[in-house]
PDB file of C-alpha atoms in Angstrom:
ATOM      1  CA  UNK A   1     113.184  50.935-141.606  1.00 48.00           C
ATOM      2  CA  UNK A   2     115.237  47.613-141.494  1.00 53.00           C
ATOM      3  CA  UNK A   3     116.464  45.971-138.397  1.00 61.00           C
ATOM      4  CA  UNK A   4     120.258  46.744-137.473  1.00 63.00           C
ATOM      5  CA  UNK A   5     122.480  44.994-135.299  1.00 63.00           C
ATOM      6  CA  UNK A   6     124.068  46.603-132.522  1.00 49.00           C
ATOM      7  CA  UNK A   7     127.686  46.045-132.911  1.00 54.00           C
ATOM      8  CA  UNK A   8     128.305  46.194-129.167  1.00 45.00           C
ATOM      9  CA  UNK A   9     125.947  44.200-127.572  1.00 45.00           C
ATOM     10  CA  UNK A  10     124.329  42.605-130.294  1.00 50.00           C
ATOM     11  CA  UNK A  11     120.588  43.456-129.732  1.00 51.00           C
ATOM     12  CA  UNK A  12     118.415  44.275-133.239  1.00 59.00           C
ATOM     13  CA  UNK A  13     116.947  47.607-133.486  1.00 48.00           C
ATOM     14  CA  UNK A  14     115.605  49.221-135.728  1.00 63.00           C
ATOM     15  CA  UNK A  15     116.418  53.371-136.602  1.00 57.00           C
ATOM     16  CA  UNK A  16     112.472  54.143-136.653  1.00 58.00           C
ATOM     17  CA  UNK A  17     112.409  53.083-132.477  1.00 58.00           C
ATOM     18  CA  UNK A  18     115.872  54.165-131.774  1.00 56.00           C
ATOM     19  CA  UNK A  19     114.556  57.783-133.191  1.00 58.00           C
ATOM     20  CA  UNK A  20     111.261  57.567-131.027  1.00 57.00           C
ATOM     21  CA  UNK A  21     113.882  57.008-127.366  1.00 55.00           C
ATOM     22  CA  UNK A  22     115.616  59.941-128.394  1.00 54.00           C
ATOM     23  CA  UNK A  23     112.581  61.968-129.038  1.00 54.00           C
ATOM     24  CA  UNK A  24     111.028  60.953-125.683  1.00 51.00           C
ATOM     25  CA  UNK A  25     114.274  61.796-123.800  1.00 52.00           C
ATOM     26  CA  UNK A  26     114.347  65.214-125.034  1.00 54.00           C
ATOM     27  CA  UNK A  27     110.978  66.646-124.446  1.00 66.00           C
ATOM     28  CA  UNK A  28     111.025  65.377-121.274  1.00 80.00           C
ATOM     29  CA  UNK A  29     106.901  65.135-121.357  1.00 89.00           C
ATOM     30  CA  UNK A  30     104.774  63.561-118.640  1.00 90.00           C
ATOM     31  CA  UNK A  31     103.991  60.587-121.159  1.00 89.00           C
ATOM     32  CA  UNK A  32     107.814  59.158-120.820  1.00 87.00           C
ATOM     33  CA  UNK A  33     108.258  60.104-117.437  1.00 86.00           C
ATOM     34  CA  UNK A  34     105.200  59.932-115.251  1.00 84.00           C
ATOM     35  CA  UNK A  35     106.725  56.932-113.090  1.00 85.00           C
ATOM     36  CA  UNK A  36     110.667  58.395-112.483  1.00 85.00           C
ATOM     37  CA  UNK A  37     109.278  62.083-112.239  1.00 88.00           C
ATOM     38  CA  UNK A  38     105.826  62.441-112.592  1.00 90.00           C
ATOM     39  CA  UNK A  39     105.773  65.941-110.684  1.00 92.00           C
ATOM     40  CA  UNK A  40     108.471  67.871-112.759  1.00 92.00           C
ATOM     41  CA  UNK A  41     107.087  65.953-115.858  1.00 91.00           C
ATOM     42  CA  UNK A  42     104.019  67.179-115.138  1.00 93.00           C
ATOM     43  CA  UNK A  43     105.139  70.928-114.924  1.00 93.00           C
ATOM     44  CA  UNK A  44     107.116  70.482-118.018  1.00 91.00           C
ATOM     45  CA  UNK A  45     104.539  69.853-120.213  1.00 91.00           C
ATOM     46  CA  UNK A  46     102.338  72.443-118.521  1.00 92.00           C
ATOM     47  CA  UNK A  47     104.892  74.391-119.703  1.00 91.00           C
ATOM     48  CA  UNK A  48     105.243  72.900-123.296  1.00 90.00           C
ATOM     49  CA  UNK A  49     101.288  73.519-123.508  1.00 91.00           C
ATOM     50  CA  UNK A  50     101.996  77.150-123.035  1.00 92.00           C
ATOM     51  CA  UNK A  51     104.433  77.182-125.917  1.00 92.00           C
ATOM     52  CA  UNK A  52     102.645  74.601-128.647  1.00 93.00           C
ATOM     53  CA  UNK A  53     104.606  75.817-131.511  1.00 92.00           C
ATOM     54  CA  UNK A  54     107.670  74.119-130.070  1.00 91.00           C
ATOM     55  CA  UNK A  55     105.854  71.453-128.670  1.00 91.00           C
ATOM     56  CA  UNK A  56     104.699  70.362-131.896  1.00 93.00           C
ATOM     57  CA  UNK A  57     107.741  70.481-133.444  1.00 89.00           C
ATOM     58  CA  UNK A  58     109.723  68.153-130.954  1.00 85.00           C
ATOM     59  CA  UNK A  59     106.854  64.879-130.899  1.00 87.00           C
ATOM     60  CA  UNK A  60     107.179  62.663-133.542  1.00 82.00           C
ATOM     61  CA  UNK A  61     104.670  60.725-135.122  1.00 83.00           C
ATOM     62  CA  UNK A  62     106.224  57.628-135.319  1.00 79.00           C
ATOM     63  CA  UNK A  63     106.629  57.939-131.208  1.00 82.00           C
ATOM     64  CA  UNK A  64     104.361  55.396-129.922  1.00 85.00           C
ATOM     65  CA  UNK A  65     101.526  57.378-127.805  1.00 90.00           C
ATOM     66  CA  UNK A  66     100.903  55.736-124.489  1.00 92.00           C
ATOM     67  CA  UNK A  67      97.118  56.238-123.900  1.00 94.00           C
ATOM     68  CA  UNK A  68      97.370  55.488-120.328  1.00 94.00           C
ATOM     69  CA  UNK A  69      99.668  58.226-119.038  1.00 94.00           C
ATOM     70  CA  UNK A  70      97.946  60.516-121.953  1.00 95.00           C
ATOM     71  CA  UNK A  71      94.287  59.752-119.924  1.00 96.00           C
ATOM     72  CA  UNK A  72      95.893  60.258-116.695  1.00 95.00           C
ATOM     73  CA  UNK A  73      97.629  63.551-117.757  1.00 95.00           C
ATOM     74  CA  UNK A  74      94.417  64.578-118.976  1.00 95.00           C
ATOM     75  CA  UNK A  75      93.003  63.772-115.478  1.00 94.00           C
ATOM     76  CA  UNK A  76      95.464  64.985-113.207  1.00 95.00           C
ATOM     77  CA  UNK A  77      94.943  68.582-114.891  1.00 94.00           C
ATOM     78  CA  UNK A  78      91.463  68.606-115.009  1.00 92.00           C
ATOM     79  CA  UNK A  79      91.581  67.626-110.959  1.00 92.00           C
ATOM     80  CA  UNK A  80      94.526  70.484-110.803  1.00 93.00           C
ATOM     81  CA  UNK A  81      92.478  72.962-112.374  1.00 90.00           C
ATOM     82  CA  UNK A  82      89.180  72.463-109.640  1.00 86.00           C
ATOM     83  CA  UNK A  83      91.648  72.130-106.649  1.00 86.00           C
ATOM     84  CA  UNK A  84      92.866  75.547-108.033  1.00 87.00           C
ATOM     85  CA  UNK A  85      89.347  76.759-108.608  1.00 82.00           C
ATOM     86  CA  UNK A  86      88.015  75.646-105.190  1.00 80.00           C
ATOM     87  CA  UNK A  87      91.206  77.405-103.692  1.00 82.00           C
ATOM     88  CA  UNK A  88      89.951  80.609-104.920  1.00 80.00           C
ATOM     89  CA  UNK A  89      86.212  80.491-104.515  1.00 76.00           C
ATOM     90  CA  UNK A  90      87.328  79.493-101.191  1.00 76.00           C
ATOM     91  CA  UNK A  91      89.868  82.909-100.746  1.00 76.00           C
ATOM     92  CA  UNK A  92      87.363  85.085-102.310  1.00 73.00           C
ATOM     93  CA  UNK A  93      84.572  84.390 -99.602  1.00 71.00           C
ATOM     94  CA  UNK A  94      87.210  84.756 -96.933  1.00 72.00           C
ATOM     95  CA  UNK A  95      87.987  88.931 -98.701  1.00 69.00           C
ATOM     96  CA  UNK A  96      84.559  89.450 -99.202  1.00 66.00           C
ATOM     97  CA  UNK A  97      83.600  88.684 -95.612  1.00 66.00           C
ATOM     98  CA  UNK A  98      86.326  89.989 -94.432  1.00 66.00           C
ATOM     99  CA  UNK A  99      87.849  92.658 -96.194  1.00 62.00           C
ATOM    100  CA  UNK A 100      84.419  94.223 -98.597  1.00 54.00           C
ATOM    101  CA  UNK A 101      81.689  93.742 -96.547  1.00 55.00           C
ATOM    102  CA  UNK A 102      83.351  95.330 -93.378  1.00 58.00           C
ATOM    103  CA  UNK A 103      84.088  98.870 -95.685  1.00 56.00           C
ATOM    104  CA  UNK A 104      81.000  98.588 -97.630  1.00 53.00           C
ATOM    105  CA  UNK A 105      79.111  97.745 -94.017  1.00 56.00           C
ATOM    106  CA  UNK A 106      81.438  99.750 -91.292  1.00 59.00           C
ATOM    107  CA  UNK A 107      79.782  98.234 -87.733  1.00 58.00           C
ATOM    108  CA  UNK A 108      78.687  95.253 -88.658  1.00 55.00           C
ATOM    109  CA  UNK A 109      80.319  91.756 -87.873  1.00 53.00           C
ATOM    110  CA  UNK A 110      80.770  89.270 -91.245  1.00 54.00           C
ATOM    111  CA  UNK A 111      83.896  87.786 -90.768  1.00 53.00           C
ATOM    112  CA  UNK A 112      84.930  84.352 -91.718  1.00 55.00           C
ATOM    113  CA  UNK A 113      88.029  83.390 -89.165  1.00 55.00           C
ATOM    114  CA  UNK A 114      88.544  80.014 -89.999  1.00 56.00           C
ATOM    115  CA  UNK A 115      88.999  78.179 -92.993  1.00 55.00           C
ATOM    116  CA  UNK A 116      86.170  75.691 -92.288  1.00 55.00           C
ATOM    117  CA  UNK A 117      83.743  79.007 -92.250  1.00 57.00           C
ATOM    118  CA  UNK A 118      85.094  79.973 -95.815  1.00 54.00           C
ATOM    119  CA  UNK A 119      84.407  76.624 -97.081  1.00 57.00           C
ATOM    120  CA  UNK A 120      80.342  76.893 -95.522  1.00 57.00           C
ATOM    121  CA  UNK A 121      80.112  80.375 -96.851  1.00 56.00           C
ATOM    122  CA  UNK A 122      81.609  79.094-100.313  1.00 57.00           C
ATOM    123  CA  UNK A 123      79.140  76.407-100.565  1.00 55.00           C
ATOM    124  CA  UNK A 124      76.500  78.905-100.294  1.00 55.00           C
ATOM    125  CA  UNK A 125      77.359  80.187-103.630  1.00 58.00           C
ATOM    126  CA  UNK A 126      77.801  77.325-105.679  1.00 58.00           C
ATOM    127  CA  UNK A 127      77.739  79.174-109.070  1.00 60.00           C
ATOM    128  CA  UNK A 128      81.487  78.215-109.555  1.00 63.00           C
ATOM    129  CA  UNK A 129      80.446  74.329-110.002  1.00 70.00           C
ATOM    130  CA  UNK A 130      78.198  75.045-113.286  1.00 73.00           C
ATOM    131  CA  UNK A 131      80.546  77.254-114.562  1.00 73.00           C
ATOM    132  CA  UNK A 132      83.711  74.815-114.105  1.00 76.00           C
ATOM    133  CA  UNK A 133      80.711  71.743-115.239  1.00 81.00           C
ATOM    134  CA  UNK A 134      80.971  73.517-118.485  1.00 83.00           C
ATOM    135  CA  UNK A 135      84.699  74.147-118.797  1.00 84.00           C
ATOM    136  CA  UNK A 136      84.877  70.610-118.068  1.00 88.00           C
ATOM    137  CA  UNK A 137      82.197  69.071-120.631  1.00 91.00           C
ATOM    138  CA  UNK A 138      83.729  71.462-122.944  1.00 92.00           C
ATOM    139  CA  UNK A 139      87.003  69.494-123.200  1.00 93.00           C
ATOM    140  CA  UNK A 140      85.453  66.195-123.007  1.00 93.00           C
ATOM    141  CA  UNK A 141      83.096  66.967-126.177  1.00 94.00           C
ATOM    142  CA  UNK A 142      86.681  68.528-127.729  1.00 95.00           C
ATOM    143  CA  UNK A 143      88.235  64.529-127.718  1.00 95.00           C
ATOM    144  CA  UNK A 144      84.853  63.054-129.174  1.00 95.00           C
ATOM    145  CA  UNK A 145      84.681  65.809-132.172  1.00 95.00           C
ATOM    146  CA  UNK A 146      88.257  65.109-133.035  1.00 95.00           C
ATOM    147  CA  UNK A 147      87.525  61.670-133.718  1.00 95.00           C
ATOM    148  CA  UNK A 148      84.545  62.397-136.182  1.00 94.00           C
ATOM    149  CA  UNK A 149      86.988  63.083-138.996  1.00 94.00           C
ATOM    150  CA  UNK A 150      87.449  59.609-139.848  1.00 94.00           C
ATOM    151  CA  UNK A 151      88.308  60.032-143.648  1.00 92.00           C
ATOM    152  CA  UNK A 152      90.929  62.453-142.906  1.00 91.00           C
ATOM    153  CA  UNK A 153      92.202  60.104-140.110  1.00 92.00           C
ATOM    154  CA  UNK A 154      92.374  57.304-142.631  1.00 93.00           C
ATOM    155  CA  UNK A 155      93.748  59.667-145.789  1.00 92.00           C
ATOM    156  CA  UNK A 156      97.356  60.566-143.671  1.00 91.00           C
ATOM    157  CA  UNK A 157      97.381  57.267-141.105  1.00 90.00           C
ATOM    158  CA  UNK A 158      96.169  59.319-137.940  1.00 92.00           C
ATOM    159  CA  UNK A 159      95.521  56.823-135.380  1.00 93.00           C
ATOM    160  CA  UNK A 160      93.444  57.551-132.339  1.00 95.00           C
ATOM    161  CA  UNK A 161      96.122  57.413-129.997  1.00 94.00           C
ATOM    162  CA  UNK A 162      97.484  60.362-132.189  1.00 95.00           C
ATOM    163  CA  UNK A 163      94.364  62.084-131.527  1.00 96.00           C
ATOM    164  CA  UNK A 164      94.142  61.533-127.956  1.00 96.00           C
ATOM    165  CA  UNK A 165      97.947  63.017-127.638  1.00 96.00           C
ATOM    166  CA  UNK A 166      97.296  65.882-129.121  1.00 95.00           C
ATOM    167  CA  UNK A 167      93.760  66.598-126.988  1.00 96.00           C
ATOM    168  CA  UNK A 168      96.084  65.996-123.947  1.00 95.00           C
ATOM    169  CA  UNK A 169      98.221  68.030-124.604  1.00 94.00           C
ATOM    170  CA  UNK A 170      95.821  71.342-125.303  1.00 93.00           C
ATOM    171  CA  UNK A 171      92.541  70.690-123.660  1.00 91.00           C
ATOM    172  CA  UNK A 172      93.320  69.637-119.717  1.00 90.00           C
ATOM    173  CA  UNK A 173      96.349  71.459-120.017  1.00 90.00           C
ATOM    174  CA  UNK A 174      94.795  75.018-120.971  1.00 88.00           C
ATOM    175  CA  UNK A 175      91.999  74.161-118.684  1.00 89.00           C
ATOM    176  CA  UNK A 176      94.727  75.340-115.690  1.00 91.00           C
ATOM    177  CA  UNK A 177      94.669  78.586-117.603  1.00 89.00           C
ATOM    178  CA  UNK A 178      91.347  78.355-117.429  1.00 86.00           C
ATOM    179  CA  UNK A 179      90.852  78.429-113.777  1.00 86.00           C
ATOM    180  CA  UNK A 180      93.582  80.543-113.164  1.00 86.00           C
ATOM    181  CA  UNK A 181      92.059  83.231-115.148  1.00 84.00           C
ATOM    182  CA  UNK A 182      88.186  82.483-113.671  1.00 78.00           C
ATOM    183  CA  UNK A 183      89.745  82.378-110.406  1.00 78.00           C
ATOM    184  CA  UNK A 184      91.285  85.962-111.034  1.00 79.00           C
ATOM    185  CA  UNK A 185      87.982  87.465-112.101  1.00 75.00           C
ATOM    186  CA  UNK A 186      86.240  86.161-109.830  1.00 70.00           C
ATOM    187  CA  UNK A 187      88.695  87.503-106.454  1.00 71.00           C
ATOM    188  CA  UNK A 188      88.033  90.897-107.985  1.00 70.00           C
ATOM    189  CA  UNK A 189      84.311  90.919-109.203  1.00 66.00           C
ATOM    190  CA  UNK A 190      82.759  90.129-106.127  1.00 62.00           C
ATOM    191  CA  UNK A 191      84.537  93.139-103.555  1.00 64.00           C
ATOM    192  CA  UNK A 192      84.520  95.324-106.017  1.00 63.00           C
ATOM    193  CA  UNK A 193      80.399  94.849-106.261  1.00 60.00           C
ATOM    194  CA  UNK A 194      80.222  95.610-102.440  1.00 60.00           C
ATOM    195  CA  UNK A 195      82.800  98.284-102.109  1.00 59.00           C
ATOM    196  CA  UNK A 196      81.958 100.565-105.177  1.00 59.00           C
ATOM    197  CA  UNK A 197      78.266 100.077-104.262  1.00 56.00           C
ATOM    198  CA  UNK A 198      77.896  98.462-108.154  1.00 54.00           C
ATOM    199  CA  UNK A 199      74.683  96.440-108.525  1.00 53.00           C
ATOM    200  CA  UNK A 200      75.340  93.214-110.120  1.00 54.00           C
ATOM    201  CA  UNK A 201      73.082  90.816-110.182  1.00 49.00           C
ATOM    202  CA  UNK A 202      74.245  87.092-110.314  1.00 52.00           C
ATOM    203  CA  UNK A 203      73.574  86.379-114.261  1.00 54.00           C
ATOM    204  CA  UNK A 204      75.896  89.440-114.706  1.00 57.00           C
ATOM    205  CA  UNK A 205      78.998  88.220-112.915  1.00 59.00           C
ATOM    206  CA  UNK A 206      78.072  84.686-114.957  1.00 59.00           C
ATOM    207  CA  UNK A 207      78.356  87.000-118.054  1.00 65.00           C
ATOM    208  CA  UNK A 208      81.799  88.097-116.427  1.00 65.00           C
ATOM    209  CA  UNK A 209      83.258  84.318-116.402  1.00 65.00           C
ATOM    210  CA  UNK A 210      82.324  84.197-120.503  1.00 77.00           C
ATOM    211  CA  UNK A 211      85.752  86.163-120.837  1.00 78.00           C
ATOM    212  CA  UNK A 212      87.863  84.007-119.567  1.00 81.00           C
ATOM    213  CA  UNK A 213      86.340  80.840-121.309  1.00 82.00           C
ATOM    214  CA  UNK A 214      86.461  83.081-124.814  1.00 87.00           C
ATOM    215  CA  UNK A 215      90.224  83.277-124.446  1.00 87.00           C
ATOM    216  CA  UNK A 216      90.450  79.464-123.772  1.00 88.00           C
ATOM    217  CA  UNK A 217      88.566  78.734-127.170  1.00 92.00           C
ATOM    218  CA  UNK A 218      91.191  81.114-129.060  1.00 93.00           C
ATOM    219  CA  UNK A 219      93.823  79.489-127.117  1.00 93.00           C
ATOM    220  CA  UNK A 220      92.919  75.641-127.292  1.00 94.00           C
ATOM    221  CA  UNK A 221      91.453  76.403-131.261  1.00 96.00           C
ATOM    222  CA  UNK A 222      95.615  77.528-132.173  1.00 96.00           C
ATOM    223  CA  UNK A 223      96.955  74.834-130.095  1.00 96.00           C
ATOM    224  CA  UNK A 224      95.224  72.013-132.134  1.00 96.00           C
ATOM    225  CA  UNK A 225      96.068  74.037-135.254  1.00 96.00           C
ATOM    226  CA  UNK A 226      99.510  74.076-134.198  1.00 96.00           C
ATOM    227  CA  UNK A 227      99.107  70.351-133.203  1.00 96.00           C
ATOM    228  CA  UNK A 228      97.520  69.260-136.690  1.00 95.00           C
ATOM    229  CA  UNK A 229      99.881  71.026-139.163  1.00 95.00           C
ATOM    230  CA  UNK A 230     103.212  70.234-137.629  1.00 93.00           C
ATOM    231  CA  UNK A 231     102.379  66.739-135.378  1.00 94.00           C
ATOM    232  CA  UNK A 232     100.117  64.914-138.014  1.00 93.00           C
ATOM    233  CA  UNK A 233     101.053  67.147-140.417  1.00 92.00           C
ATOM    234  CA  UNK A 234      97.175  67.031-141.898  1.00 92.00           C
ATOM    235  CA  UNK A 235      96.487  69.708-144.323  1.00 90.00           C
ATOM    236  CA  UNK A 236      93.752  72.383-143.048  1.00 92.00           C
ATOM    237  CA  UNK A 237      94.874  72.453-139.859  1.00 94.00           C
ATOM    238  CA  UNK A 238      93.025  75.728-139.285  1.00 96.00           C
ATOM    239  CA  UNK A 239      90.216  73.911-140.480  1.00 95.00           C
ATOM    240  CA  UNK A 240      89.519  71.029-138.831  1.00 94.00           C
ATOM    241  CA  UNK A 241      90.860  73.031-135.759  1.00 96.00           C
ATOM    242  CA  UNK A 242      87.939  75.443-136.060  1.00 96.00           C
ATOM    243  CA  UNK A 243      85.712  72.837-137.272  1.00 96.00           C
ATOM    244  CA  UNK A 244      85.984  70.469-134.238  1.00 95.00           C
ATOM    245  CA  UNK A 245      85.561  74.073-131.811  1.00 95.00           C
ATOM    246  CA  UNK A 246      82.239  74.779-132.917  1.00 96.00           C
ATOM    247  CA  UNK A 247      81.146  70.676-132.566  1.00 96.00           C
ATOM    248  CA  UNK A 248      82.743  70.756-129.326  1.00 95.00           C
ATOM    249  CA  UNK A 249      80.375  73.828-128.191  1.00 93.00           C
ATOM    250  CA  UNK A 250      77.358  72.869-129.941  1.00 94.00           C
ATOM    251  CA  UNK A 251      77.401  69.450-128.192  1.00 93.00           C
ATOM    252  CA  UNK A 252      78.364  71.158-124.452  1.00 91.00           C
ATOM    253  CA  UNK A 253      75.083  73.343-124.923  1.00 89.00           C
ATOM    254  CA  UNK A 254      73.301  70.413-125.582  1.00 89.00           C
ATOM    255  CA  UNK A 255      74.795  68.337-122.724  1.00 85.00           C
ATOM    256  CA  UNK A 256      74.503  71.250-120.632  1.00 80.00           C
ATOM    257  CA  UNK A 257      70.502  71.784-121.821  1.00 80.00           C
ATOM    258  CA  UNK A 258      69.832  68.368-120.600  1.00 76.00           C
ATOM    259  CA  UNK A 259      71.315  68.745-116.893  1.00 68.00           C
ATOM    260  CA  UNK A 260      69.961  70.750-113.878  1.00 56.00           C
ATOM    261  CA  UNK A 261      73.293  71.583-111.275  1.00 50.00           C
TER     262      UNK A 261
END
């Protein structure tokens, strides 16, 4: 687009940039508003991520994508998402030692009465860490198979800043969801073992977490459909969405294959 004049003040613009303000004012996303309201900006495009059919409708293209905030979005999620995670391996050892293995055990004394105790009989079980290790590679290998479709990059003038916008926006994001989900599973696995009497061996409640990470594949796979059809309006969004999903999990096996937690 040309350069225009403002008649008021007299400052050139052009339409293209004086689009992209408008665009960033109305989504209100953490990218444009990290350092005036990086809190509720932050919740808002939680929220967005939960609804990527709009959100992929409302950010342009030609909006500049500030890697920085995109990385630390990215970041602050993923270190939202383990907080969260901790939180409730923490809760769950303070039910099971308080609440289950008092009616499962009637007599004897197990319970954890300070939160310090919860944390030392939470670190005795450190299966959570693999599990959220490979949530966590997961995404990461999500970014780096995006960016092996170079010729399609090149064919409709995808940048990787594009690229990097729209894995912020769906991986870290969902990866709350994630450990929400995990967390809730894993509150109710563990009492109901001990007060049912059920025997479950630990590679059984491991096969219990694979439920929660299946939904976050369907989940994260639409979003960068979603993301791909209507933000870089590529074709075979479904595709290259699908495509990049079974890259992302080949390469977290082999990541995973290579590293003893």
């Amino acid at each position: 687009m040309s350069n225009t004049i403002c008649p008021e003040c007299g400052t050139p613009f052009t339409w293209e940039n004086a689009l992209a303000a408008y665009h960033r004012g109305k989504t209100n996303l953490f990218e444009h508003h990290w350092r005036r309201r990086p809190v509720r900006s932050f919740v808002r495009s939680f929220r967005y991520a939960l609804r990527p059919a709009r959100l992929w409708r409302e950010v342009s293209l030609h909006d500049q994508p500030p890697v920085g905030p995109l990385i630390a979005l990215a970041v602050i999620a993923t270190a939202t998402a383990m907080g969260i995670s901790i939180a409730v391996h923490v809760l769950s050892m303070v039910i099971l030692y308080n609440v289950a293995v008092p009616y499962a055990f009637p007599g004897q004394s197990w319970a954890v009465n300070t939160v310090w105790g919860a944390v030392r009989a939470a670190a005795g079980y450190p299966y959570w860490m693999r599990e959220f290790a490979t949530a966590v590679t997961w995404v990461v290998c999500i970014l780096a198979s995006l960016m092996l479709f170079r010729q399609s990059m090149r064919r409709y003038r995808v940048r990787n800043d594009h690229i990097i916008r729209a894995w912020a926006y769906v991986a870290p994001l969902q990866l709350i969801v994630f450990a929400c989900l995990w967390g809730a599973m894993g509150l109710a696995a563990g009492p109901a073992a001990i007060i049912f009497n059920i025997e479950i061996m630990m590679d059984t409640f491991n096969w219990l977490f694979v439920t929660p990470f299946i939904v976050q594949i369907v989940l994260v796979t639409r979003s960068m459909a979603l993301a791909y059809r209507h933000y870089l309006r590529m074709d075979h969004a479904w595709a290259v969405a699908i495509s990049a999903q079974i890259i992302a999990l080949l390469a977290t096996l082999i990541v995973l294959a290579n590293i003893t937690l």
